[in-house]
XYZ file of C-alpha atoms in Angstrom:
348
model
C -26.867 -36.696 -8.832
C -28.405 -33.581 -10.338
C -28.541 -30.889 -7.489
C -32.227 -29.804 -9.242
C -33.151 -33.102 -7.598
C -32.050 -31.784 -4.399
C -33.477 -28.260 -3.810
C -36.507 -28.556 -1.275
C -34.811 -31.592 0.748
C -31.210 -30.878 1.296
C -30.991 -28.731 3.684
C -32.968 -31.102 6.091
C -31.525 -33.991 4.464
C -27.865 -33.130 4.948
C -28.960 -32.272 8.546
C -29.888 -35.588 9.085
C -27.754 -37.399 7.318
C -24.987 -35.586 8.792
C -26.236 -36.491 12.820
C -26.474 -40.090 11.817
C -23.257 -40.523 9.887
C -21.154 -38.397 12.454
C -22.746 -40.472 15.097
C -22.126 -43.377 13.436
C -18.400 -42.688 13.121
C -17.850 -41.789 16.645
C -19.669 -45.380 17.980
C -17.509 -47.261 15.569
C -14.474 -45.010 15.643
C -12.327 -47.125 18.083
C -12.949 -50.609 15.918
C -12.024 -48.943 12.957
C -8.831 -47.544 14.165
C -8.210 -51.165 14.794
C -9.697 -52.808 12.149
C -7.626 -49.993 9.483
C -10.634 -49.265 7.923
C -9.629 -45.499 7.114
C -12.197 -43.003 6.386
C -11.786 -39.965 3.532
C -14.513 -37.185 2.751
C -14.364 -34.740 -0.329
C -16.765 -31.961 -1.859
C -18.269 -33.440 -4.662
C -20.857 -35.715 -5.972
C -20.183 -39.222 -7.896
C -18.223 -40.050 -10.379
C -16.446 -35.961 -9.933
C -13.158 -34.667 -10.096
C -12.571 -35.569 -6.559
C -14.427 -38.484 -6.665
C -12.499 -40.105 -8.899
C -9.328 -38.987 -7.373
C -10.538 -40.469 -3.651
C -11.614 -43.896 -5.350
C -7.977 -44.093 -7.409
C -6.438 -43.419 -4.086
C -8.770 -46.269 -2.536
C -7.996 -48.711 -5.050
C -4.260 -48.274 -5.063
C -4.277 -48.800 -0.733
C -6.604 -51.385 -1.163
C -4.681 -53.523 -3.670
C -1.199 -53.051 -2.256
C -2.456 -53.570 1.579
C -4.947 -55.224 3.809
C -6.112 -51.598 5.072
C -9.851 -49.856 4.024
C -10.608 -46.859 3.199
C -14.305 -45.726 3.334
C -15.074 -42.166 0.986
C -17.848 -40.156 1.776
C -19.004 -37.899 -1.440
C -20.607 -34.531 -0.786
C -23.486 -34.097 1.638
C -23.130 -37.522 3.192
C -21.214 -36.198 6.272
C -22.168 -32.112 5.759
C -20.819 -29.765 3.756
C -16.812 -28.149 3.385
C -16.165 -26.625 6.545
C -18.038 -29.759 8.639
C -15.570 -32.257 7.059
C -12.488 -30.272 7.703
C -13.347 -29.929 11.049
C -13.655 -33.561 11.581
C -10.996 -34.112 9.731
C -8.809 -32.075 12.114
C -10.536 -33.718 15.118
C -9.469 -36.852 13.782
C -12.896 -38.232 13.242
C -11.506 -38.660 9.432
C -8.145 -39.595 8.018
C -8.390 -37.909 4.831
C -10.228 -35.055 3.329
C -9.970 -33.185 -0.273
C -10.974 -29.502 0.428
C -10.219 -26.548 -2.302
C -8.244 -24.055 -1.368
C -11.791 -21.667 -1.833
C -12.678 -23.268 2.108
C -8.941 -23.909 3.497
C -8.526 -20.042 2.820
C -10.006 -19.574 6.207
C -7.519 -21.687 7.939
C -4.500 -20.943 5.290
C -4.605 -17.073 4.041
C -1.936 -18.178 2.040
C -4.096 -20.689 -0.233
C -6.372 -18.260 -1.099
C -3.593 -17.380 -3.577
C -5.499 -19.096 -6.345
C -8.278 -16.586 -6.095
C -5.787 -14.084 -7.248
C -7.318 -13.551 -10.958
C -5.175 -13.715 -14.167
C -2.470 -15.359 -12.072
C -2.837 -19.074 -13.764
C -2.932 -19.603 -17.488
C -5.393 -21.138 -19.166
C -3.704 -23.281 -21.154
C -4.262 -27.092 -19.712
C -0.544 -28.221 -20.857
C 1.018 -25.847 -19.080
C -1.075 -25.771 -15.665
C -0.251 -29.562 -15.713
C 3.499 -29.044 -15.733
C 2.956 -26.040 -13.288
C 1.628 -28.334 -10.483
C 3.921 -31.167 -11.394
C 7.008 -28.940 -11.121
C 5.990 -25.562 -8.953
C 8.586 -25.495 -5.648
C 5.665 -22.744 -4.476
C 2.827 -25.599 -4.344
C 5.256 -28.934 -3.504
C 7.434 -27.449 -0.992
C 6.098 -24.418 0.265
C 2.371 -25.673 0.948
C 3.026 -28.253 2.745
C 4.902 -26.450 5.660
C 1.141 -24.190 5.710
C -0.897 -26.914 6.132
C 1.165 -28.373 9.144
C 0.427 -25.618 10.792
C -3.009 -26.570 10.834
C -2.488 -29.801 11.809
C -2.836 -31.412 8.124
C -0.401 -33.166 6.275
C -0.921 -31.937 2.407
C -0.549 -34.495 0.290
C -1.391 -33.617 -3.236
C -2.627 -30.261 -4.922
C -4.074 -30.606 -8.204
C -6.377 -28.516 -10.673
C -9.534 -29.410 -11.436
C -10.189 -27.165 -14.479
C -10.794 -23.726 -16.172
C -13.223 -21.807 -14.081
C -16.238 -20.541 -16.011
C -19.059 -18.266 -15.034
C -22.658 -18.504 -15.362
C -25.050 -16.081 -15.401
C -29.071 -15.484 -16.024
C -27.953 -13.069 -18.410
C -24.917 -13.164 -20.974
C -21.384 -11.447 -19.921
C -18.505 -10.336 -22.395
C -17.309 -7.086 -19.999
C -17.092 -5.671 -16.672
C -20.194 -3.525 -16.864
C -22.295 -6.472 -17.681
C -21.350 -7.528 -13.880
C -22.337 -4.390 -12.246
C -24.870 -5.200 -9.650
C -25.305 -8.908 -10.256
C -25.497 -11.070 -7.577
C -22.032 -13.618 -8.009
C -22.043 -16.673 -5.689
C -18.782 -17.362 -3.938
C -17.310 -19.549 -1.610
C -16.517 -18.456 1.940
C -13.137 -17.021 1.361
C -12.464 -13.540 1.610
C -10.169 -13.138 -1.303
C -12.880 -14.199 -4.378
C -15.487 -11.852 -2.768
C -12.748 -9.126 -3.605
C -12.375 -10.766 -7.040
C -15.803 -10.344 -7.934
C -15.974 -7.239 -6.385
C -12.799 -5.901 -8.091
C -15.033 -7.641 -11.493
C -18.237 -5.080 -10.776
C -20.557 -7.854 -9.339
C -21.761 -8.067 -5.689
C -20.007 -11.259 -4.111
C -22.530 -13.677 -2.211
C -21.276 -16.176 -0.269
C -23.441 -19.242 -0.133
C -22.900 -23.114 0.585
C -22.703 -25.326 -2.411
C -25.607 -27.126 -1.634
C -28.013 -24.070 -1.895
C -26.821 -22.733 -5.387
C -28.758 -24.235 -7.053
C -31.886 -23.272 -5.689
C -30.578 -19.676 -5.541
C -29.804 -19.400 -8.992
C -33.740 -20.809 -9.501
C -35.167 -18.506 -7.002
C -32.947 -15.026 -7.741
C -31.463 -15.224 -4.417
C -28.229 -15.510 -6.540
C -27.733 -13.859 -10.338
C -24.828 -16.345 -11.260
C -21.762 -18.719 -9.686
C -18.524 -20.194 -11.006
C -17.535 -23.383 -11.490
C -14.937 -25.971 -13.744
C -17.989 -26.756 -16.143
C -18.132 -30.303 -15.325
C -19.832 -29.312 -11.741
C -22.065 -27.095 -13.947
C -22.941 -29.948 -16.087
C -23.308 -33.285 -12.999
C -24.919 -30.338 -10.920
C -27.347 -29.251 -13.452
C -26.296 -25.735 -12.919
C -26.957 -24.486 -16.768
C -30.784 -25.989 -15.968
C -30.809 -22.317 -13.902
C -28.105 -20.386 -14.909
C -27.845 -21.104 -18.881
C -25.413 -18.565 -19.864
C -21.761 -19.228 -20.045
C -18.539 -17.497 -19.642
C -15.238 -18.092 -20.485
C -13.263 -15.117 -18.839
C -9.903 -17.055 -18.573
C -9.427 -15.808 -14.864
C -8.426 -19.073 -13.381
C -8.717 -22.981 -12.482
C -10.674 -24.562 -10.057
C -7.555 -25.916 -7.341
C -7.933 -28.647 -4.512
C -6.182 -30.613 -2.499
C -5.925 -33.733 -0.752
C -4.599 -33.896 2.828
C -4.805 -36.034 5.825
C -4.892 -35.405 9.678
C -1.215 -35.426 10.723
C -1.798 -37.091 13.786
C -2.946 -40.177 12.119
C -0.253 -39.638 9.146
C 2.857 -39.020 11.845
C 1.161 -42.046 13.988
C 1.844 -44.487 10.622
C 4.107 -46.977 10.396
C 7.193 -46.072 7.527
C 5.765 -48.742 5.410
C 2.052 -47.464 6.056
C 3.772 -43.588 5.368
C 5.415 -44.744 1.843
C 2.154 -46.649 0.790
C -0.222 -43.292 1.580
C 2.402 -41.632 -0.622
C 2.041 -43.976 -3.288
C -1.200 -44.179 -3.355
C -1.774 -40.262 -3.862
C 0.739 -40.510 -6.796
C -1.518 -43.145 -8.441
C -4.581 -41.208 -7.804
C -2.923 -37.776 -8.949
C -1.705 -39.497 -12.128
C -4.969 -40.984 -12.727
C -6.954 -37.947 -12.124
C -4.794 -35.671 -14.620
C -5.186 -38.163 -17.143
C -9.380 -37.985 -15.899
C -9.677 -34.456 -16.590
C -7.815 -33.691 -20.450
C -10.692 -33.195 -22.554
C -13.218 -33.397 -19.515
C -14.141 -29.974 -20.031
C -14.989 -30.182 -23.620
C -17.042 -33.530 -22.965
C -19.064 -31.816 -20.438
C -19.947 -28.846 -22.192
C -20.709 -30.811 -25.229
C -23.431 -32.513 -22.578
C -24.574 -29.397 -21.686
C -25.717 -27.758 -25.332
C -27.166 -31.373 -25.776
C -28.957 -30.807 -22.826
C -30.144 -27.420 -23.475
C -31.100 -25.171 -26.214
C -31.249 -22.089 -24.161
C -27.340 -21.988 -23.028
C -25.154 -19.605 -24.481
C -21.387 -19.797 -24.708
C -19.306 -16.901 -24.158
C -15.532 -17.035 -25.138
C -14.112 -14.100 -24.236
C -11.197 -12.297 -26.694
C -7.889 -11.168 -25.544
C -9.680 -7.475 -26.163
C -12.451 -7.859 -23.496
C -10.514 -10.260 -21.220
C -7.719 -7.393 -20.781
C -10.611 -5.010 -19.427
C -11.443 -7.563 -16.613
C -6.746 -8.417 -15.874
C -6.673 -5.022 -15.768
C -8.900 -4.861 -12.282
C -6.609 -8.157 -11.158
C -4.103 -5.802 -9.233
C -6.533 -4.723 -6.618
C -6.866 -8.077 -5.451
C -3.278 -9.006 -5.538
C -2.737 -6.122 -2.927
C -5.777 -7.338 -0.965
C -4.408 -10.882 -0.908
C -0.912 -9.742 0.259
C -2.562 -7.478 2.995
C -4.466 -10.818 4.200
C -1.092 -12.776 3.928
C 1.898 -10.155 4.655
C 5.330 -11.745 4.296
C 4.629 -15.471 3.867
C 1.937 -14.441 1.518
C 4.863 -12.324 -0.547
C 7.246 -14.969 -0.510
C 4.610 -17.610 -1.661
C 3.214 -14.899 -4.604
C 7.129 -14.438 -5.749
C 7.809 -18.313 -5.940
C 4.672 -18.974 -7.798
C 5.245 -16.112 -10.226
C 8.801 -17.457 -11.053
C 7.440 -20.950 -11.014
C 4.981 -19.921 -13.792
C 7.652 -18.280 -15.584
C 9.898 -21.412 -15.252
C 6.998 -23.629 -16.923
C 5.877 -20.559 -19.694
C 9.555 -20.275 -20.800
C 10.287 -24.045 -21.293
């Protein structure tokens, strides 16, 4: 679903949609608990990253059990923070939120905002998730905390900025209006970058980008392409400053409540979807910028040397120290496991 489809409507829409579908759930929320009809929301629109993640993950329970599971794609039951929430009130089972929303509950997750930090290289980020003892062991005690029982972290691909005018350095950000998600530690990115950080839900950058509320947003480049983002914001950056990170989780009261057998087949079933989706996304970048130039004539693509990608890692320190002063010593510890993590997967 292109979001320029969606510009003058969704805001009232979601509304909507959201009161009926929440209200729904509640009436039918005691049959369905009985019935095993599990329900799981994510962020993003058909036949997306986390899209095809949630229906891998439905397939695999579905097959292998006589349970349900029921996924809601982006907008259908509100935006990030409205499906976390339920998820934690145990309205849903399951929920994929990035680590760009969580941030607010988990200081420590914002540690993907950190710029520089991930490569870039799609091999190696692979093995890096498979292997990290910072993302498989570590995160999961976080999330508890917040009553969520992390099941799988993955990467959904390079970031990439767009813009209404093109970017190769620093300067070219000064005073440009950067959309970011609510999380306090990629508003000090862009700031440490030169730009002015807006936060501003998914659902209204589009329009913003249209309308000059907003001078540009980033984004793996298959949600620029399925959300039509280029159609507003045609020109393209490749700074190399990170990947796009989620995760899939569920509420722990349900998960705890499970039978073993019920435990191990959850478990399973997020394997099967994480294997599937890493397979989903090699090459899915190049595909969907290939779309995109078809698309268009007036994008530009930006790919940024090692030259004039140094001058933006060299303003990456800044928000290290802002993300440790967020996270103190958990947030240390985390940082010092990922860093030798990385080096563990660079060096083999």
């Amino acid at each position: 679903m292109k979001a320029s489809k969606l510009i003058s409507t969704r805001s009232v829409t979601t509304k909507l949609m959201t009161t009926a579908s929440i209200g729904a759930l509640l009436f039918g929320l005691s049959a369905a608990a009985q019935a095993d009809n599990w329900r799981y929301a994510h962020e993003e629109y058909e036949g997306d990253v986390q899209d095809v993640f949630a229906y891998a993950f439905k397939e695999y329970i579905e097959e292998n059990s006589d349970h349900s599971v029921q996924v809601y794609r982006f907008g259908e039951l509100g935006e990030s923070d409205d499906i976390m929430e339920q998820t934690q009130n145990g309205i849903l089972q399951f929920v994929n939120q990035s680590p760009g929303f969580t941030g607010s509950l988990i200081p420590e997750a914002q540690i993907f905002f950190i710029p520089y930090l991930l490569p870039t290289d799609e091999e190696t980020v692979l093995t890096f998730f498979d292997e990290s003892k910072a993302i498989n062991e570590m995160f999961p005690e976080l999330y508890a905390e917040q009553g969520l029982e992390l099941l799988k972290m993955y990467p959904e691909g390079e970031m990439v900025v767009t813009t209404d005018e093109p970017i190769s350095s620093p300067d070219d950000m000064n005073n440009k209006k950067i959309r970011t998600m609510t999380n306090p530690l990629l508003s000090e990115t862009y700031d440490a970058f030169g730009a002015t950080p807006t936060p501003l839900p998914w659902g209204e950058v589009y329009g913003g980008l249209q309308t000059g509320i907003i001078d540009g947003q980033e984004n793996p480049i298959f949600w620029i392409e399925s959300g039509g983002l280029y159609e507003v914001s045609p020109h393209l950056t490749f700074t190399g400053h990170g990947w796009f990170t989620t995760a899939m989780m569920a509420n722990q009261d349900f998960y705890d409540g499970l039978s073993d057998e019920d435990k191990e087949l959850v478990r399973e079933a997020s394997d099967a979807a994480y294997d599937h989706t890493i397979e989903h996304i090699k090459g899915l970048a190049d595909e969907a910028l290939a779309k995109i130039q078809e698309a268009s004539d007036e994008v530009t693509v930006t790919r940024l040397n090692e030259e004039q990608i140094q001058a933006f890692r060299e303003r990456a320190p800044q928000v290290e120290e802002a993300f440790l002063g967020m996270t103190g010593e958990r947030g240390a510890e985390l940082l010092e496991q990922f860093k030798a993590d990385l080096e563990a997967v660079t060096n083999e």
